[in-house]
Amino acid sequence: MNGAQALIRTLVDAGVDVCFANPGTSEMHFVAALDDVPEMRGVLTLFEGVATGAADGFARMAGRPAATLLHLGPGMGNGLANLHNARRGRTPVVNVVGDHGRSHKRLDAPLESDIDALAGTVSGWVRRSLAPEDLAADAADAVAAAARGQIATLVLPADVSWSEGAAVAEPRPVRPRPQVPPAVVDDTAAVVRAGEATVLLLGDDVVASEAGLVAAARVAAGTGVRLMAETFPARMVRGAGLPAVGKLPYPPEVAIKALAGTRHLVLAGATSPVHFFAYPGTPGTPVPEDCTVHVLSAPGEDGVAALEELAAKVAAGAEPELREASRPELPTGRLTPRGISAVVGALLPERAIVVDEAITSGIGVVEQTAGAPQHDWLALTGGAIGDGLPMAVGAAVACPDRPVVVLQADGSAMYTLQALWTMAREQLDVTVVLYDNASYAILQGELARVGAAGGGERAGQLLDLGGPALDFVALATGMGVPATRAETAEELAEQLRTALHEPGPHLVQAVLRPGE
Amino acid sequence: MNGAQALIRTLVDAGVDVCFANPGTSEMHFVAALDDVPEMRGVLTLFEGVATGAADGFARMAGRPAATLLHLGPGMGNGLANLHNARRGRTPVVNVVGDHGRSHKRLDAPLESDIDALAGTVSGWVRRSLAPEDLAADAADAVAAAARGQIATLVLPADVSWSEGAAVAEPRPVRPRPQVPPAVVDDTAAVVRAGEATVLLLGDDVVASEAGLVAAARVAAGTGVRLMAETFPARMVRGAGLPAVGKLPYPPEVAIKALAGTRHLVLAGATSPVHFFAYPGTPGTPVPEDCTVHVLSAPGEDGVAALEELAAKVAAGAEPELREASRPELPTGRLTPRGISAVVGALLPERAIVVDEAITSGIGVVEQTAGAPQHDWLALTGGAIGDGLPMAVGAAVACPDRPVVVLQADGSAMYTLQALWTMAREQLDVTVVLYDNASYAILQGELARVGAAGGGERAGQLLDLGGPALDFVALATGMGVPATRAETAEELAEQLRTALHEPGPHLVQAVLRPGE
């Protein structure tokens, strides 16, 4: 058995049975070994950022890591932005990065670069496999490391992959989630009982499950604390029948207002909030100066159990407030961002997975979908745009029986548009709502927000995507995804219904031209 | 004057007056300052890999660096692959990477990552600017560092950019190219006069100029040594009226044959050749074991002057052999790779800049264009595919009066296809010949070359781009570039003539379907 065969078999045995791949020469034995281990599903992508974003989306929905297969340093570089998002969302990913054969390293061949340094910028675990006999154990360790909510990168020299003498390794034992000590729950109980203005801020570990939301809502019902979710949770369950929890807003001035007057901020799986960027004359965080921050559970700890214990202590018998089913009315006339949101809210199918990279165009979409049937919401965790379409690929591979709806801004779409091709190739049930405002609209707002003087014609040109206009119908069909263009709410509703009804991927270009 | 204004003015004064940009919030003051320093041309790209590849192509043709403007670690990550190519081609590039404001760094905001570590993997020079008063001096140092044939990365905290108190810095003095000591020329003269089987291998510094090629050809004419160029020179002048110099072949078995029997290998601006990858049972380099390697000039030294001195010593009066003007006949019938090459050779315009990312499809194109009118040839220096279309953007910005022809493989095109949009926006005179073989053909060859067993159905699927077929006409027109599709040599010739005749960008999809 060669290294590649043992590696893939070990990955499969440890539960990693999907590999989003963009291989090169040094990965050819890995590719060949896919025919020896048919349990591993190889999914080809045309760009590494699609592979890593798909692995992110897959793990968020499957709850276990996928592998990526990347080609040396430049391949990892291309995948880095979406690995950054995965790191920020604490999503497990196992990267297999092919490298030169061991004897070739010292020759400084053209593709030589410092993969280990590169991997270290996003990975919680990095190892270079040095011998075929060690490779399977390295792979088992990588999966175990990833399972702790981080990125594990295994650098695989080509000759370690192709050499004989490898053997399969056992999966490592799974470490349970660390429990929150009872004393911490007691301390938190005292805080929430005190009756001062308190916000309970919920992180990924809590909002990803109905149990977490219900426990938090019981605490709120029993004590009067306000609930809030992190601004960009990796995965949040929401919709009719679930507790209604709003998210801490993104714009700093709005976030500051949302937390104004708060005396105690209790973190349940969340980190203490900070603004995305620094702004002149604005503090770096929306937390008021006289607010005390308490940690009920740190990210990675069992925050759901802690909240359940807390609810038992402070809210025995309290009933959580649940969102009633409701849908917005279908709007009419020229499209606006709020109109698109209403159409999405009106038509969102049962058990949908919503991937949200709508950026500024997504105005109102959170509210308009709040009473829709229960669904999962995947946000851009790390701010590295270009995660939407790739995450949809991964989510659809993880949950083939669920519809995936992507709310996708135009500027961000262009970073990793190649994801559409993989959607077509794998016939994934993904519907892309493409918000076409022909600009980097968020940057137009940010230009004003940072107080940048000027903002004249030449600055404006760097934020404008209108010359030439992007024809997303042509771009999607060029990669095999059926696409249509909607200029009115009626057209959008009709096209969205069709797209959601038919299997396989679709794209609807929703045209926003506020100036017209 | 704020930091951004001083920075841009300093860059312009040092000769850096083009910036390929993909900005975000932390770069907004840089963007605003473009209206204050109109000599700086900002060119918007939709993806950072386009910006960095364009900077590479620009510098290869202009002989001076362009700037890039990138958004934090993920933005630099997206640009890394083409920075790798620039590094390998010793192309000067000045990266300006925006970062969080200084007070925001410790808050670990979502976009926080280790930019400095990332930059270090590709840059010969990295500095984080720590105060607005220092920024201009930092920028002047960055340009001077880049001018030494490397990548200089300046990390720019947002508040250093927006704060007042900055002043413009003078350009640093230009260091002349190091000269080769006379004793080394004398030693080399003794080697080439000895009459043993000798190859003179020419690197970037030599093949980029007619003077370098002529001096090398005189040495060859006077002594009988064989001339060869590196496999992937950053820039090579060639065509009718110039010395004919072949390139060391890429496939290891062919490269080994090309150097078989060589007793002395003299490097003029080249590094000692190694194979791109390791292969089982194959040595890492094509240089025979009993061959002695001599260095006339190292990369970055004045190899042209050294060759001229050498020629004066060993080949006084010798006339270099020059390539006669010749064009292939226009082929007919179904397209083949060689047929496409013949059409390109027959129609290549005067003073063209050829960007070569044809990979396997470019069979015969070097020979078929050898007698075409004098042109420049830009190759993929670092093996990180996705450099072709971006380099064409940069070359066209550098040389607006020259036609740019891109020989572009389909698989590689999909990494940075967004470059087409910038071509349309800037109305660059670029003609893309898109070799559409619907596969990662090079990997099919490499799968066999590395001796990967298997190569069954599931392995084959990871190398096949045919399901679904990519419609490059739709993809190009979707980004504003007129495009046509050719299935016969006659169609290709007609479409290529039209594309070359009309100003602005065009794409011709040349369909290769060998199995049909």
PDB file of C-alpha atoms in Angstrom, chain A residues 24-127:
ATOM      1  CA  GLY A  24      -1.499  19.311  -9.615  1.00  0.00           C
ATOM      2  CA  THR A  25       1.408  17.074 -10.489  1.00  0.00           C
ATOM      3  CA  SER A  26       2.539  16.471  -6.922  1.00  0.00           C
ATOM      4  CA  GLU A  27      -0.971  15.245  -6.025  1.00  0.00           C
ATOM      5  CA  MET A  28      -1.318  12.698  -8.836  1.00  0.00           C
ATOM      6  CA  HIS A  29      -0.898   9.648  -6.618  1.00  0.00           C
ATOM      7  CA  PHE A  30      -3.584  10.954  -4.285  1.00  0.00           C
ATOM      8  CA  VAL A  31      -5.842  11.343  -7.313  1.00  0.00           C
ATOM      9  CA  ALA A  32      -5.003   7.853  -8.551  1.00  0.00           C
ATOM     10  CA  ALA A  33      -5.730   6.384  -5.117  1.00  0.00           C
ATOM     11  CA  LEU A  34      -9.315   7.668  -5.273  1.00  0.00           C
ATOM     12  CA  ASP A  35      -9.990   4.651  -7.431  1.00  0.00           C
ATOM     13  CA  ASP A  36      -8.718   2.390  -4.649  1.00  0.00           C
ATOM     14  CA  VAL A  37     -10.854   3.921  -1.866  1.00  0.00           C
ATOM     15  CA  PRO A  38     -14.260   4.518  -3.425  1.00  0.00           C
ATOM     16  CA  GLU A  39     -15.745   5.722  -0.108  1.00  0.00           C
ATOM     17  CA  MET A  40     -13.846   8.991  -0.574  1.00  0.00           C
ATOM     18  CA  ARG A  41     -15.792  11.381  -2.778  1.00  0.00           C
ATOM     19  CA  GLY A  42     -13.552  13.702  -4.772  1.00  0.00           C
ATOM     20  CA  VAL A  43     -15.208  16.940  -5.825  1.00  0.00           C
ATOM     21  CA  LEU A  44     -13.303  18.920  -8.441  1.00  0.00           C
ATOM     22  CA  THR A  45     -13.129  22.691  -8.206  1.00  0.00           C
ATOM     23  CA  LEU A  46     -11.615  25.065 -10.752  1.00  0.00           C
ATOM     24  CA  PHE A  47      -9.986  27.260  -8.116  1.00  0.00           C
ATOM     25  CA  GLU A  48      -8.647  26.531  -4.644  1.00  0.00           C
ATOM     26  CA  GLY A  49     -10.758  29.209  -2.988  1.00  0.00           C
ATOM     27  CA  VAL A  50     -13.785  27.196  -4.048  1.00  0.00           C
ATOM     28  CA  ALA A  51     -12.318  24.052  -2.496  1.00  0.00           C
ATOM     29  CA  THR A  52     -11.575  25.679   0.860  1.00  0.00           C
ATOM     30  CA  GLY A  53     -14.870  27.585   1.011  1.00  0.00           C
ATOM     31  CA  ALA A  54     -16.724  24.383   0.180  1.00  0.00           C
ATOM     32  CA  ALA A  55     -14.916  22.576   2.981  1.00  0.00           C
ATOM     33  CA  ASP A  56     -16.030  25.389   5.299  1.00  0.00           C
ATOM     34  CA  GLY A  57     -19.677  25.127   4.221  1.00  0.00           C
ATOM     35  CA  PHE A  58     -19.576  21.339   4.375  1.00  0.00           C
ATOM     36  CA  ALA A  59     -18.293  21.230   7.942  1.00  0.00           C
ATOM     37  CA  ARG A  60     -20.725  23.877   9.160  1.00  0.00           C
ATOM     38  CA  MET A  61     -23.610  21.706   8.016  1.00  0.00           C
ATOM     39  CA  ALA A  62     -22.194  18.195   8.452  1.00  0.00           C
ATOM     40  CA  GLY A  63     -20.553  18.864  11.804  1.00  0.00           C
ATOM     41  CA  ARG A  64     -17.410  17.073  10.678  1.00  0.00           C
ATOM     42  CA  PRO A  65     -14.505  18.141   8.488  1.00  0.00           C
ATOM     43  CA  ALA A  66     -14.033  17.654   4.787  1.00  0.00           C
ATOM     44  CA  ALA A  67     -10.585  17.453   3.254  1.00  0.00           C
ATOM     45  CA  THR A  68      -9.157  19.768   0.655  1.00  0.00           C
ATOM     46  CA  LEU A  69      -6.458  18.795  -1.838  1.00  0.00           C
ATOM     47  CA  LEU A  70      -4.225  21.723  -2.783  1.00  0.00           C
ATOM     48  CA  HIS A  71      -1.148  22.082  -4.959  1.00  0.00           C
ATOM     49  CA  LEU A  72       1.927  23.421  -3.154  1.00  0.00           C
ATOM     50  CA  GLY A  73       2.255  26.947  -1.763  1.00  0.00           C
ATOM     51  CA  PRO A  74       0.454  28.827  -4.534  1.00  0.00           C
ATOM     52  CA  GLY A  75      -2.481  26.413  -4.317  1.00  0.00           C
ATOM     53  CA  MET A  76      -2.723  26.980  -0.601  1.00  0.00           C
ATOM     54  CA  GLY A  77      -2.365  30.721  -1.187  1.00  0.00           C
ATOM     55  CA  ASN A  78      -5.368  30.659  -3.495  1.00  0.00           C
ATOM     56  CA  GLY A  79      -7.331  28.865  -0.791  1.00  0.00           C
ATOM     57  CA  LEU A  80      -6.215  31.089   2.044  1.00  0.00           C
ATOM     58  CA  ALA A  81      -9.017  33.657   2.157  1.00  0.00           C
ATOM     59  CA  ASN A  82     -11.708  31.069   2.724  1.00  0.00           C
ATOM     60  CA  LEU A  83      -9.526  29.204   5.188  1.00  0.00           C
ATOM     61  CA  HIS A  84      -9.372  32.504   7.048  1.00  0.00           C
ATOM     62  CA  ASN A  85     -13.170  32.510   7.178  1.00  0.00           C
ATOM     63  CA  ALA A  86     -13.199  28.915   8.388  1.00  0.00           C
ATOM     64  CA  ARG A  87     -10.642  29.738  11.069  1.00  0.00           C
ATOM     65  CA  ARG A  88     -12.740  32.653  12.252  1.00  0.00           C
ATOM     66  CA  GLY A  89     -15.833  30.442  12.333  1.00  0.00           C
ATOM     67  CA  ARG A  90     -13.912  27.703  14.169  1.00  0.00           C
ATOM     68  CA  THR A  91     -14.838  25.312  11.398  1.00  0.00           C
ATOM     69  CA  PRO A  92     -12.844  22.077  11.161  1.00  0.00           C
ATOM     70  CA  VAL A  93     -10.995  21.581   7.876  1.00  0.00           C
ATOM     71  CA  VAL A  94      -8.288  19.085   6.912  1.00  0.00           C
ATOM     72  CA  ASN A  95      -5.995  20.441   4.201  1.00  0.00           C
ATOM     73  CA  VAL A  96      -3.764  18.077   2.299  1.00  0.00           C
ATOM     74  CA  VAL A  97      -1.173  20.211   0.536  1.00  0.00           C
ATOM     75  CA  GLY A  98       1.048  18.417  -1.914  1.00  0.00           C
ATOM     76  CA  ASP A  99       4.703  19.357  -2.000  1.00  0.00           C
ATOM     77  CA  HIS A 100       7.811  18.412  -3.908  1.00  0.00           C
ATOM     78  CA  GLY A 101       9.352  15.024  -3.274  1.00  0.00           C
ATOM     79  CA  ARG A 102      11.791  15.074  -0.377  1.00  0.00           C
ATOM     80  CA  SER A 103      14.883  14.831  -2.592  1.00  0.00           C
ATOM     81  CA  HIS A 104      13.616  17.725  -4.696  1.00  0.00           C
ATOM     82  CA  LYS A 105      13.223  20.242  -1.872  1.00  0.00           C
ATOM     83  CA  ARG A 106      16.825  21.406  -1.812  1.00  0.00           C
ATOM     84  CA  LEU A 107      16.805  22.085  -5.572  1.00  0.00           C
ATOM     85  CA  ASP A 108      14.686  25.234  -5.229  1.00  0.00           C
ATOM     86  CA  ALA A 109      12.479  24.287  -8.176  1.00  0.00           C
ATOM     87  CA  PRO A 110      10.201  26.987  -9.607  1.00  0.00           C
ATOM     88  CA  LEU A 111       7.206  26.022  -7.442  1.00  0.00           C
ATOM     89  CA  GLU A 112       9.255  25.939  -4.245  1.00  0.00           C
ATOM     90  CA  SER A 113       7.973  28.179  -1.453  1.00  0.00           C
ATOM     91  CA  ASP A 114       7.570  28.119   2.305  1.00  0.00           C
ATOM     92  CA  ILE A 115       4.319  26.158   2.591  1.00  0.00           C
ATOM     93  CA  ASP A 116       4.752  25.611   6.308  1.00  0.00           C
ATOM     94  CA  ALA A 117       4.922  29.357   7.029  1.00  0.00           C
ATOM     95  CA  LEU A 118       1.906  29.942   4.828  1.00  0.00           C
ATOM     96  CA  ALA A 119      -0.071  27.160   6.465  1.00  0.00           C
ATOM     97  CA  GLY A 120       0.792  28.518   9.883  1.00  0.00           C
ATOM     98  CA  THR A 121      -1.082  31.760   9.202  1.00  0.00           C
ATOM     99  CA  VAL A 122      -4.455  29.977   9.153  1.00  0.00           C
ATOM    100  CA  SER A 123      -3.931  26.580  10.738  1.00  0.00           C
ATOM    101  CA  GLY A 124      -4.108  25.531  14.380  1.00  0.00           C
ATOM    102  CA  TRP A 125      -2.165  22.405  13.436  1.00  0.00           C
ATOM    103  CA  VAL A 126       0.525  21.985  10.756  1.00  0.00           C
ATOM    104  CA  ARG A 127       2.610  18.923  10.047  1.00  0.00           C
TER     105      ARG A 127
END
